[in-house]
Amino acid sequence: MKTAQEMKANSVMLIDGQPWMVQKAEFTKSGRNSAIVKMKLKNLLSGSTTETVFKADDKVEPVILEKVAVTYSYSMDTTYVFMDDNFNQYELNADDIESVLPYIVDGMTDICEAVFFEGKVISVDLPTTIVRQITYTEGSARGDTSGKVMKPAKLSNGTEVKVADFCEIDDWIEIDTRTGEYKCRAKAPA
Amino acid sequence: MPSNPTTINIPPRWDIFCCVVDNFGDIGICWRLARQLANEYSLAIRLWVDKPEAFLAICPSVTFLNEQAQFENVAIHTWPEHWPQTTAEQTADVVIEAFGCDLPATYLKAMSEREQAPLWLNLEYLSAEDWVESCHLLPSPQTNGLKKTFFFPGFTDKTGGLLREENLIEQRRRFQSKGGAKQQFLASLGVHQTNQAVLVSLFTYPNTALPLWLDELANGTQRCHLLIPQGLISQAVAKYLAQQKLNVGERYQKGQLCIQAIPFISQQEYDQLLWSCELNLVRGEDSFVRAQWAGQPMLWHIYPQAEAAHLIKLEAFLSHYTRTMTAENAAQYRSISMAWNSAEAPPHKGWLEFLLSATNRAHASNWCTDLSQQKNLAESLWRFYRNWL
């Protein structure tokens, strides 16, 4: 058993004997209210989705899934194709990779993990830290160098990320894929 | 010959579980809810409370016999430390765990053994934050096969609303319009309002900046009669006055400020106190909600949290409460509220005048009227239950 707050995007749990994948998990703790985790879940058998909420310390039954290392290959409409070392291709619908979609860019070389349930690929996990290039951001308004003042920036796929005020267009940055937050500036990938 | 069939209407059974964390807010809310559900919706309500002494403090006339009591059509039970074995038939049709308290394991097991699963609700604390709307009424499947539903009170139609008895506003109007009702009530508390003194109730959490606010009242231009129900705050005020304690009924004068401690009063009397005062300083959830139904100016002292986490919740309320104020008035109200909740001195000399101003009085009245158009919490619960059937 795990607690609800340990379940992250792409985790799978059994509810009434059915496997449900966490597509999105939002933790909230407010005042005296119970700490809760609101989840968007997808039934891996029927494809139906639902929203639920758990107390953060509620017990849930996780499902361990098989994983295979893959890299992103290409996309067609809403289908995203990944390939393993043996050149096997795995197709995923955009809905299946909703949480990683903001970080999918053409030419990315990150080693990802394709996730399988009963032999069928159901999603992809990204590394915890990825490096992406800023394609647009405003200039530094205040000349801040502390990294505490943030501003919006866009990646090549249009995803918006809050970055340190000193970041500029064409800079490479590290992003935490668990939170979507900017970590620091980075070197361009080799 | 078969006898004529007789229909016996057995009221649905609802169990409300209340774990008292501190003070009287949690049990106060649960008691109000239990009473309203029993009396307005004819439900068979059992209220389980782990600290019956907290219940007795707000309903001192009740006598517990064998760990249970019957009062105002509600069965009040002591929630035993070791819950006995329970059969499915002994569980209720609707089970409310108030404020995320954990139900007894044996009771939970019995719930899962029912032929038809009960409606299981987690009634949460009140918050004006946006996320509440998106979590209200969401299911929460549990590993025992039961499904719990999160139920959030709130200030919008997309939430469960606020606790408000069906005739509360009318009761208040009658009280406020009936000649002599206010004076008679105040006299019963030993309070005689002097000419030109505004009546203010003070029921808040300990606040290290309280002396600064009281000094402002003492040194101001407006005469002020401050009424203090028994509790922690009366000790703080006694310290401010360099007294061992505040004697109930005795009046303490300091400049323009007259301070008077009043006895511990019932929920109904507290409502009347709020209706009688020109300004109510309230706290937590229960008195906070009741002050809004009073339709009088008020200032909320939110339950303080570590790392000032409560200020987010306060901000959320303020953004709702000040939405229809002018920008200037909203800024004033916000600055006073933030200072009061941050243990800071009053933000400016005119804070009392602003709170008592005709504009702010009208705002408080309009806010109450607008809120009272929404479904109340008990009604929302009952409707949800009817739809679930």
Coordinates of C-alpha atoms in Angstrom, one line a residue:
Chain A
M1 CA 0.0 0.0 0.0
K2 CA 1.0 3.6 -0.6
T3 CA -0.5 6.9 0.5
A4 CA -2.4 9.0 -2.0
Q5 CA 0.2 11.7 -1.8
E6 CA 2.9 9.3 -3.0
M7 CA 1.0 8.7 -6.2
K8 CA 2.4 10.9 -9.0
A9 CA 1.4 11.4 -12.6
N10 CA 1.6 8.1 -14.4
S11 CA 1.4 6.1 -11.2
V12 CA -1.2 3.4 -11.4
M13 CA -3.5 2.1 -8.7
L14 CA -6.2 -0.5 -8.4
I15 CA -9.7 0.7 -7.5
D16 CA -12.4 -1.9 -7.4
G17 CA -10.0 -4.3 -9.2
Q18 CA -9.5 -2.0 -12.1
P19 CA -6.2 -0.3 -13.0
W20 CA -6.4 3.5 -12.9
M21 CA -3.5 5.7 -14.1
V22 CA -2.9 9.1 -12.4
Q23 CA -2.9 11.6 -15.2
K24 CA -2.6 14.6 -12.9
A25 CA -2.2 14.9 -9.1
E26 CA -2.6 18.2 -7.3
F27 CA -1.7 18.4 -3.6
T28 CA -3.5 21.0 -1.5
K29 CA -3.1 21.9 2.1
S30 CA -5.1 24.8 3.2
G31 CA -5.6 26.1 6.8
R32 CA -7.2 23.5 9.0
N33 CA -8.6 21.5 6.0
S34 CA -7.3 18.0 5.5
A35 CA -4.3 17.8 3.2
I36 CA -5.8 16.4 0.0
V37 CA -4.7 15.2 -3.4
K38 CA -7.0 15.8 -6.3
M39 CA -6.4 13.4 -9.1
K40 CA -7.5 13.0 -12.6
L41 CA -7.6 9.3 -13.2
K42 CA -7.8 7.2 -16.4
N43 CA -9.1 3.7 -16.5
L44 CA -6.5 1.7 -18.4
L45 CA -9.0 -0.9 -19.5
S46 CA -12.0 1.3 -20.6
G47 CA -10.1 4.6 -21.3
S48 CA -12.7 6.5 -19.3
T49 CA -11.5 9.3 -17.0
T50 CA -12.7 10.6 -13.7
E51 CA -11.7 13.1 -11.0
T52 CA -11.3 12.0 -7.5
V53 CA -10.0 13.4 -4.3
F54 CA -8.2 11.6 -1.5
K55 CA -6.9 12.7 1.9
A56 CA -3.2 12.8 1.5
D57 CA -2.6 9.9 3.9
D58 CA -5.4 7.7 2.5
K59 CA -4.1 4.3 1.6
V60 CA -4.2 3.2 -2.1
E61 CA -3.1 0.0 -3.8
P62 CA -0.4 0.7 -6.4
V63 CA 0.3 -1.4 -9.4
I64 CA 3.8 -2.0 -10.6
L65 CA 4.2 -1.7 -14.3
E66 CA 6.9 -2.9 -16.7
K67 CA 9.1 -0.1 -18.1
V68 CA 11.3 0.1 -21.2
A69 CA 13.8 2.8 -22.1
V70 CA 12.8 4.7 -25.2
T71 CA 13.5 8.0 -27.0
Y72 CA 11.0 10.3 -28.6
S73 CA 10.8 9.8 -32.4
Y74 CA 8.1 11.9 -34.0
S75 CA 4.4 12.8 -33.8
M76 CA 1.5 12.7 -36.1
D77 CA -1.6 14.7 -35.2
T78 CA -2.3 13.5 -31.6
T79 CA -0.2 10.4 -31.9
Y80 CA 3.3 10.4 -30.4
V81 CA 5.8 7.7 -31.4
F82 CA 8.7 6.5 -29.2
M83 CA 11.4 4.0 -30.1
D84 CA 13.4 1.5 -28.0
D85 CA 17.0 0.3 -28.5
N86 CA 15.7 -2.5 -30.7
F87 CA 13.8 0.0 -33.0
N88 CA 10.5 -1.1 -31.7
Q89 CA 8.0 1.7 -32.1
Y90 CA 5.4 2.6 -29.5
E91 CA 2.5 4.9 -30.3
L92 CA 0.8 6.9 -27.6
N93 CA -2.1 9.2 -27.8
A94 CA -1.7 12.8 -26.5
D95 CA -4.2 12.1 -23.7
D96 CA -2.0 9.2 -22.4
I97 CA 1.0 11.5 -21.9
E98 CA -0.9 14.7 -20.9
S99 CA 1.6 15.4 -18.0
V100 CA 4.7 15.1 -20.2
L101 CA 3.3 16.7 -23.3
P102 CA 4.5 20.2 -22.4
Y103 CA 8.1 19.0 -22.5
I104 CA 7.9 17.0 -25.8
V105 CA 9.9 19.0 -28.4
D106 CA 11.3 17.9 -31.8
G107 CA 14.8 16.6 -31.6
M108 CA 14.7 15.9 -27.8
T109 CA 17.2 13.2 -26.8
D110 CA 16.1 12.4 -23.3
I111 CA 16.0 8.8 -22.3
C112 CA 12.4 8.2 -21.4
E113 CA 10.6 5.2 -20.0
A114 CA 7.6 3.6 -21.8
V115 CA 5.2 2.1 -19.3
F116 CA 3.4 -1.1 -20.0
F117 CA 0.3 -2.8 -18.4
E118 CA -0.5 -6.3 -19.4
G119 CA 1.8 -6.0 -22.4
K120 CA 0.3 -2.7 -23.8
V121 CA 2.2 0.6 -23.7
I122 CA 0.1 3.1 -21.7
S123 CA 2.3 6.1 -21.1
V124 CA 5.8 7.6 -21.0
D125 CA 7.8 8.9 -18.1
L126 CA 10.4 11.7 -18.6
P127 CA 13.6 12.0 -16.6
T128 CA 13.1 14.1 -13.4
T129 CA 15.3 16.9 -14.9
I130 CA 15.3 17.9 -18.6
V131 CA 17.1 20.6 -20.5
R132 CA 15.2 22.8 -22.9
Q133 CA 15.9 26.0 -24.8
I134 CA 14.0 29.3 -24.3
T135 CA 12.7 30.5 -27.7
Y136 CA 11.1 33.7 -26.3
T137 CA 11.1 35.8 -23.2
E138 CA 11.0 39.5 -22.4
G139 CA 14.2 41.3 -21.4
S140 CA 15.2 41.6 -17.8
A141 CA 13.0 44.5 -16.4
R142 CA 14.8 45.0 -13.2
G143 CA 18.3 43.7 -13.8
D144 CA 17.8 41.2 -11.1
T145 CA 20.6 38.6 -10.7
S146 CA 19.5 36.8 -7.6
G147 CA 17.3 34.3 -9.4
K148 CA 14.4 35.1 -7.1
V149 CA 12.5 37.4 -9.5
M150 CA 10.7 35.3 -12.1
K151 CA 9.2 36.0 -15.5
P152 CA 7.4 33.9 -18.2
A153 CA 9.4 32.3 -21.0
K154 CA 8.3 30.1 -23.9
L155 CA 9.9 26.8 -25.1
S156 CA 9.9 25.8 -28.8
N157 CA 6.6 23.9 -28.5
G158 CA 4.9 26.9 -26.9
T159 CA 5.0 25.7 -23.3
E160 CA 5.3 28.6 -20.9
V161 CA 7.7 28.3 -17.9
K162 CA 8.5 30.8 -15.2
V163 CA 12.3 31.4 -15.4
A164 CA 14.7 33.6 -13.5
D165 CA 14.6 37.2 -14.6
F166 CA 18.2 37.1 -16.0
C167 CA 17.4 34.3 -18.5
E168 CA 17.4 35.3 -22.1
I169 CA 16.2 34.0 -25.5
D170 CA 18.3 31.0 -26.7
D171 CA 19.4 30.2 -23.1
W172 CA 19.2 26.5 -22.1
I173 CA 17.5 25.8 -18.8
E174 CA 16.9 22.8 -16.5
I175 CA 13.2 22.0 -15.7
D176 CA 11.9 19.7 -13.0
T177 CA 9.3 17.6 -14.7
R178 CA 7.6 16.7 -11.5
T179 CA 6.6 20.3 -10.8
G180 CA 7.2 22.0 -14.1
E181 CA 9.4 24.5 -12.4
Y182 CA 12.6 26.1 -13.7
K183 CA 15.7 24.9 -11.8
C184 CA 18.7 26.8 -13.2
R185 CA 20.4 27.8 -16.4
A186 CA 22.1 24.9 -18.2
K187 CA 24.6 24.1 -20.9
A188 CA 23.3 23.2 -24.4
P189 CA 23.0 19.4 -24.7
A190 CA 25.9 17.8 -26.5
Chain B
M1 CA -57.8 -12.0 6.5
P2 CA -54.9 -9.9 5.9
S3 CA -54.8 -6.6 7.8
N4 CA -54.6 -3.3 6.0
P5 CA -51.1 -2.5 5.1
T6 CA -49.8 0.4 7.2
T7 CA -47.0 2.5 5.9
I8 CA -44.6 3.4 8.6
N9 CA -42.3 6.3 7.6
I10 CA -39.0 5.5 9.2
P11 CA -36.8 8.6 8.9
P12 CA -33.4 8.1 7.3
R13 CA -30.7 7.7 9.9
W14 CA -27.7 10.0 9.7
D15 CA -24.6 9.7 11.9
I16 CA -22.4 12.8 12.3
F17 CA -18.9 12.1 13.8
C18 CA -17.2 15.0 15.5
C19 CA -13.7 14.9 16.8
V20 CA -13.1 18.0 18.9
V21 CA -9.7 19.4 18.2
D22 CA -9.8 22.4 20.5
N23 CA -12.2 25.1 21.6
F24 CA -15.9 24.9 20.7
G25 CA -15.9 25.6 17.0
D26 CA -16.0 22.0 15.7
I27 CA -18.7 20.8 18.0
G28 CA -20.6 24.1 17.6
I29 CA -20.8 23.6 13.8
C30 CA -21.7 19.9 14.2
W31 CA -24.4 20.7 16.7
R32 CA -26.0 23.4 14.6
L33 CA -25.9 21.0 11.6
A34 CA -27.3 18.1 13.5
R35 CA -30.1 20.2 15.0
Q36 CA -31.1 21.7 11.6
L37 CA -31.1 18.4 9.8
A38 CA -33.2 16.8 12.6
N39 CA -35.7 19.7 12.8
E40 CA -36.0 21.0 9.3
Y41 CA -35.6 17.7 7.4
S42 CA -37.1 15.2 9.9
L43 CA -34.0 13.0 9.9
A44 CA -33.0 10.7 12.7
I45 CA -29.7 12.2 13.7
R46 CA -27.0 10.8 16.0
L47 CA -24.2 13.1 16.8
W48 CA -21.1 11.3 18.0
V49 CA -18.6 13.5 19.9
D50 CA -15.4 12.4 21.4
K51 CA -15.3 15.1 24.1
P52 CA -18.9 15.4 25.4
E53 CA -17.7 18.1 27.8
A54 CA -17.2 20.4 24.8
F55 CA -20.8 19.7 23.9
L56 CA -22.0 20.3 27.4
A57 CA -20.2 23.7 27.5
I58 CA -22.4 24.9 24.7
C59 CA -25.5 23.1 25.9
P60 CA -25.2 23.0 29.7
S61 CA -28.8 22.0 30.3
V62 CA -28.3 18.6 28.7
T63 CA -27.8 15.5 30.9
F64 CA -25.9 12.5 29.6
L65 CA -27.2 9.2 30.8
N66 CA -25.2 6.1 29.8
E67 CA -23.0 8.1 27.5
Q68 CA -26.0 9.5 25.5
A69 CA -28.5 12.3 25.6
Q70 CA -31.5 13.4 23.6
F71 CA -31.9 17.1 23.0
E72 CA -33.8 19.1 20.4
N73 CA -34.6 15.9 18.4
V74 CA -30.9 14.9 18.2
A75 CA -29.4 11.9 19.9
I76 CA -26.0 12.9 21.2
H77 CA -23.6 10.1 21.9
T78 CA -20.2 9.9 23.5
W79 CA -17.8 8.6 20.8
P80 CA -16.1 5.9 22.8
E81 CA -12.3 5.5 22.7
H82 CA -12.8 1.8 22.0
W83 CA -15.6 1.4 19.6
P84 CA -17.6 -1.8 20.2
Q85 CA -18.4 -4.4 17.6
T86 CA -21.0 -3.0 15.2
T87 CA -23.4 -4.8 12.9
A88 CA -24.3 -3.4 9.4
E89 CA -27.8 -2.7 10.7
Q90 CA -26.4 -0.4 13.4
T91 CA -24.7 1.9 10.9
A92 CA -26.6 4.8 9.5
D93 CA -27.8 5.5 5.9
V94 CA -25.7 8.6 5.8
V95 CA -22.4 9.0 7.6
I96 CA -20.7 12.3 7.9
E97 CA -17.2 12.5 9.1
A98 CA -16.8 16.1 10.1
F99 CA -13.5 17.9 9.3
G100 CA -11.7 14.8 8.1
C101 CA -11.9 12.9 11.3
D102 CA -11.2 9.2 11.0
L103 CA -14.1 6.9 11.6
P104 CA -13.8 3.9 14.0
A105 CA -12.4 0.8 12.2
T106 CA -15.2 -1.4 13.4
Y107 CA -17.8 1.1 12.3
L108 CA -16.2 1.3 8.8
K109 CA -16.2 -2.5 8.5
A110 CA -19.9 -2.6 9.4
M111 CA -20.5 0.1 6.8
S112 CA -18.9 -2.1 4.1
E113 CA -21.1 -5.0 5.2
R114 CA -24.4 -3.2 4.5
E115 CA -26.6 -4.5 1.7
Q116 CA -26.7 -1.0 0.3
A117 CA -23.6 1.1 0.9
P118 CA -24.2 4.2 3.0
L119 CA -23.7 7.7 1.7
W120 CA -20.4 8.6 3.3
L121 CA -19.4 12.2 3.4
N122 CA -16.4 14.0 4.5
L123 CA -17.6 17.5 5.6
E124 CA -14.6 19.8 5.4
Y125 CA -13.8 23.2 7.0
L126 CA -15.0 26.3 5.3
S127 CA -12.7 28.0 2.8
A128 CA -13.3 30.7 0.2
E129 CA -10.3 29.5 -1.9
D130 CA -10.9 28.7 -5.6
W131 CA -9.8 25.1 -5.4
V132 CA -12.8 24.3 -3.1
E133 CA -15.2 24.5 -6.0
S134 CA -13.3 22.0 -8.0
C135 CA -13.1 19.5 -5.2
H136 CA -16.7 19.8 -3.9
L137 CA -18.6 16.6 -4.3
L138 CA -15.7 14.7 -5.8
P139 CA -15.7 11.0 -5.0
S140 CA -13.0 9.3 -3.0
P141 CA -12.8 5.6 -3.6
Q142 CA -11.5 3.7 -0.6
T143 CA -9.6 0.4 -0.3
N144 CA -12.5 -1.2 1.6
G145 CA -14.7 -0.8 -1.5
L146 CA -16.7 2.1 -0.2
K147 CA -16.8 5.5 -1.8
K148 CA -16.5 8.6 0.2
T149 CA -17.6 12.0 -1.1
F150 CA -15.9 15.3 -0.2
F151 CA -18.3 18.0 0.8
F152 CA -17.1 21.6 1.1
P153 CA -19.0 24.5 2.6
G154 CA -18.4 27.7 0.8
F155 CA -19.4 31.1 -0.4
T156 CA -20.5 30.3 -4.0
D157 CA -23.2 28.2 -5.7
K158 CA -20.6 25.6 -6.7
T159 CA -20.0 24.7 -3.0
G160 CA -22.2 23.4 -0.2
G161 CA -23.0 26.9 1.1
L162 CA -23.0 28.0 4.7
L163 CA -24.9 26.8 7.7
R164 CA -28.0 28.9 8.0
E165 CA -31.3 27.8 9.6
E166 CA -34.3 28.3 7.3
N167 CA -35.8 31.1 9.4
L168 CA -32.6 32.7 10.7
I169 CA -32.7 35.9 8.8
E170 CA -36.3 36.4 9.6
Q171 CA -35.6 35.8 13.3
R172 CA -32.9 38.4 13.2
R173 CA -35.2 40.9 11.5
R174 CA -37.9 40.4 14.1
F175 CA -35.4 40.8 16.9
Q176 CA -33.9 43.9 15.5
S177 CA -37.2 45.5 14.7
K178 CA -39.1 44.6 17.9
G179 CA -38.9 47.5 20.3
G180 CA -37.0 46.7 23.4
A181 CA -35.9 43.2 22.3
K182 CA -32.2 44.3 22.1
Q183 CA -32.3 46.1 25.4
Q184 CA -34.0 43.2 27.1
F185 CA -31.5 40.8 25.8
L186 CA -28.6 42.9 26.8
A187 CA -30.0 43.5 30.2
S188 CA -30.2 39.7 30.7
L189 CA -26.4 39.7 30.2
G190 CA -26.1 42.7 32.6
V191 CA -25.2 45.0 29.8
H192 CA -26.7 48.5 29.7
Q193 CA -25.6 50.4 26.6
T194 CA -24.7 54.0 27.4
N195 CA -25.5 56.8 25.1
Q196 CA -23.2 57.3 22.2
A197 CA -21.1 54.2 23.0
V198 CA -20.9 51.7 20.1
L199 CA -21.4 48.1 21.2
V200 CA -18.6 45.8 20.0
S201 CA -18.3 42.1 20.7
L202 CA -14.8 40.5 20.9
F203 CA -14.4 36.8 20.5
T204 CA -11.0 36.1 19.0
Y205 CA -7.9 33.9 19.3
P206 CA -5.0 35.2 21.4
N207 CA -3.5 38.1 19.6
T208 CA -0.2 39.7 20.8
A209 CA -1.2 43.0 19.2
L210 CA -4.5 43.2 21.1
P211 CA -3.2 45.9 23.6
L212 CA -2.4 48.1 20.6
W213 CA -5.9 47.9 19.3
L214 CA -7.5 48.4 22.7
D215 CA -5.2 51.4 23.2
E216 CA -6.6 52.9 20.0
L217 CA -10.1 52.4 21.3
A218 CA -9.3 53.9 24.7
N219 CA -7.6 56.9 23.1
G220 CA -10.0 57.4 20.2
T221 CA -12.9 59.8 19.8
Q222 CA -15.6 57.2 19.7
R223 CA -17.0 55.8 23.0
C224 CA -16.9 52.1 22.8
H225 CA -18.5 49.4 24.9
L226 CA -16.6 46.2 24.4
L227 CA -18.3 42.9 25.3
I228 CA -16.2 39.9 26.0
P229 CA -17.6 36.4 26.3
Q230 CA -15.8 34.0 28.6
G231 CA -12.7 32.4 27.1
L232 CA -9.1 32.8 26.4
I233 CA -9.5 36.3 25.1
S234 CA -11.0 37.5 28.4
Q235 CA -7.7 36.5 30.1
A236 CA -5.7 38.5 27.6
V237 CA -8.0 41.5 28.2
A238 CA -7.6 41.1 32.0
K239 CA -3.9 41.3 31.5
Y240 CA -4.3 44.4 29.5
L241 CA -6.3 46.0 32.3
A242 CA -3.7 44.7 34.9
Q243 CA -6.4 42.6 36.5
Q244 CA -6.2 39.0 37.7
K245 CA -9.3 38.2 35.7
L246 CA -12.4 39.9 34.4
N247 CA -15.4 39.6 36.6
V248 CA -18.5 38.9 34.7
G249 CA -20.8 41.9 34.8
E250 CA -18.1 44.3 36.1
R251 CA -17.3 47.2 33.8
Y252 CA -13.7 48.4 33.3
Q253 CA -13.2 51.9 32.0
K254 CA -10.1 53.1 30.2
G255 CA -10.4 56.4 28.4
Q256 CA -13.2 56.0 25.8
L257 CA -13.2 52.3 26.2
C258 CA -15.6 50.4 28.5
I259 CA -14.8 46.7 28.8
Q260 CA -17.3 44.3 30.1
A261 CA -17.1 40.5 30.5
I262 CA -20.3 38.6 29.9
P263 CA -21.3 35.1 30.9
F264 CA -20.7 32.0 28.6
I265 CA -23.8 32.1 26.4
S266 CA -25.7 29.6 24.3
Q267 CA -25.5 29.6 20.5
Q268 CA -28.9 31.3 20.3
E269 CA -27.8 34.0 22.7
Y270 CA -24.6 34.5 20.8
D271 CA -26.6 35.1 17.7
Q272 CA -28.5 37.8 19.5
L273 CA -25.3 39.3 20.8
L274 CA -24.1 39.6 17.2
W275 CA -27.4 41.1 16.1
S276 CA -27.1 43.6 19.0
C277 CA -23.6 44.9 18.4
E278 CA -22.5 47.5 15.9
L279 CA -19.3 45.7 15.2
N280 CA -18.4 42.0 15.8
L281 CA -14.8 40.7 16.1
V282 CA -15.1 37.0 15.5
R283 CA -12.9 34.0 14.9
G284 CA -12.6 30.5 13.4
E285 CA -15.6 29.3 11.5
D286 CA -18.7 29.1 13.6
S287 CA -18.8 32.7 15.0
F288 CA -17.4 33.9 11.7
V289 CA -20.4 32.5 9.7
R290 CA -22.9 33.7 12.3
A291 CA -21.4 37.2 12.2
Q292 CA -22.1 37.3 8.5
W293 CA -25.8 36.4 9.1
A294 CA -25.9 39.2 11.6
G295 CA -25.5 41.6 8.7
Q296 CA -23.4 43.9 10.8
P297 CA -19.8 45.1 10.3
M298 CA -17.3 42.4 11.3
L299 CA -13.7 41.6 11.4
W300 CA -12.5 38.0 11.2
H301 CA -9.7 36.5 13.2
I302 CA -8.8 33.3 11.3
Y303 CA -7.5 30.2 13.0
P304 CA -3.7 30.9 13.0
Q305 CA -1.4 28.4 11.3
A306 CA 2.3 27.8 11.2
E307 CA 4.2 29.8 8.6
A308 CA 1.2 32.1 8.2
A309 CA -0.5 29.6 6.0
H310 CA -3.9 31.0 7.2
L311 CA -3.3 34.3 5.4
I312 CA -3.9 32.6 2.0
K313 CA -7.3 31.5 3.3
L314 CA -7.9 35.0 4.7
E315 CA -7.0 36.6 1.3
A316 CA -9.4 34.2 -0.5
F317 CA -12.2 35.4 1.8
L318 CA -11.3 39.0 1.5
S319 CA -11.3 38.8 -2.3
H320 CA -14.9 37.6 -2.1
Y321 CA -16.0 39.9 0.7
T322 CA -14.6 43.1 -0.8
R323 CA -15.5 42.4 -4.4
T324 CA -18.4 44.8 -4.4
M325 CA -16.6 47.5 -2.4
T326 CA -15.0 50.5 -4.0
A327 CA -11.3 50.0 -4.5
E328 CA -10.5 52.4 -1.7
N329 CA -12.8 50.8 0.8
A330 CA -11.6 47.3 -0.2
A331 CA -8.0 48.4 0.4
Q332 CA -9.0 49.8 3.8
Y333 CA -10.9 46.7 4.8
R334 CA -8.0 44.5 3.6
S335 CA -5.4 46.4 5.4
I336 CA -7.3 46.3 8.7
S337 CA -8.0 42.6 8.3
M338 CA -4.4 41.8 7.5
A339 CA -3.0 43.8 10.4
W340 CA -5.5 42.2 12.8
N341 CA -4.5 38.7 11.6
S342 CA -0.8 39.4 11.5
A343 CA -0.6 40.6 15.1
E344 CA 0.3 44.1 14.0
A345 CA -0.9 47.5 15.2
P346 CA -4.0 49.0 13.5
P347 CA -2.9 50.2 10.1
H348 CA -4.3 53.7 10.6
K349 CA -6.2 55.8 13.2
G350 CA -9.5 55.7 11.4
W351 CA -9.9 52.0 11.4
L352 CA -12.9 51.9 13.8
E353 CA -14.6 54.8 12.1
F354 CA -14.2 53.0 8.8
L355 CA -15.6 49.7 10.1
L356 CA -18.6 51.6 11.6
S357 CA -19.2 53.8 8.6
A358 CA -22.6 53.8 6.9
T359 CA -20.9 52.4 3.8
N360 CA -19.4 49.5 5.6
R361 CA -22.7 48.9 7.5
A362 CA -24.6 48.8 4.2
H363 CA -21.9 46.5 2.7
A364 CA -22.3 44.0 5.6
S365 CA -26.0 44.0 5.2
N366 CA -25.9 43.5 1.5
W367 CA -23.3 40.8 1.8
C368 CA -25.7 39.0 4.2
T369 CA -28.6 39.4 1.9
D370 CA -26.6 38.1 -1.1
L371 CA -25.3 35.1 0.8
S372 CA -28.7 34.2 2.1
Q373 CA -29.9 33.7 -1.5
Q374 CA -27.7 30.6 -1.7
K375 CA -28.7 27.1 -0.6
N376 CA -27.7 26.6 3.0
L377 CA -25.3 23.8 4.0
A378 CA -28.0 21.5 5.5
E379 CA -30.2 21.9 2.5
S380 CA -27.3 21.1 0.2
L381 CA -26.5 18.0 2.1
W382 CA -30.1 16.9 2.1
R383 CA -30.5 17.6 -1.6
F384 CA -27.3 15.6 -2.4
Y385 CA -28.7 12.7 -0.3
R386 CA -32.0 12.8 -2.2
N387 CA -30.3 12.7 -5.5
W388 CA -28.0 9.9 -4.4
L389 CA -31.0 7.7 -3.4

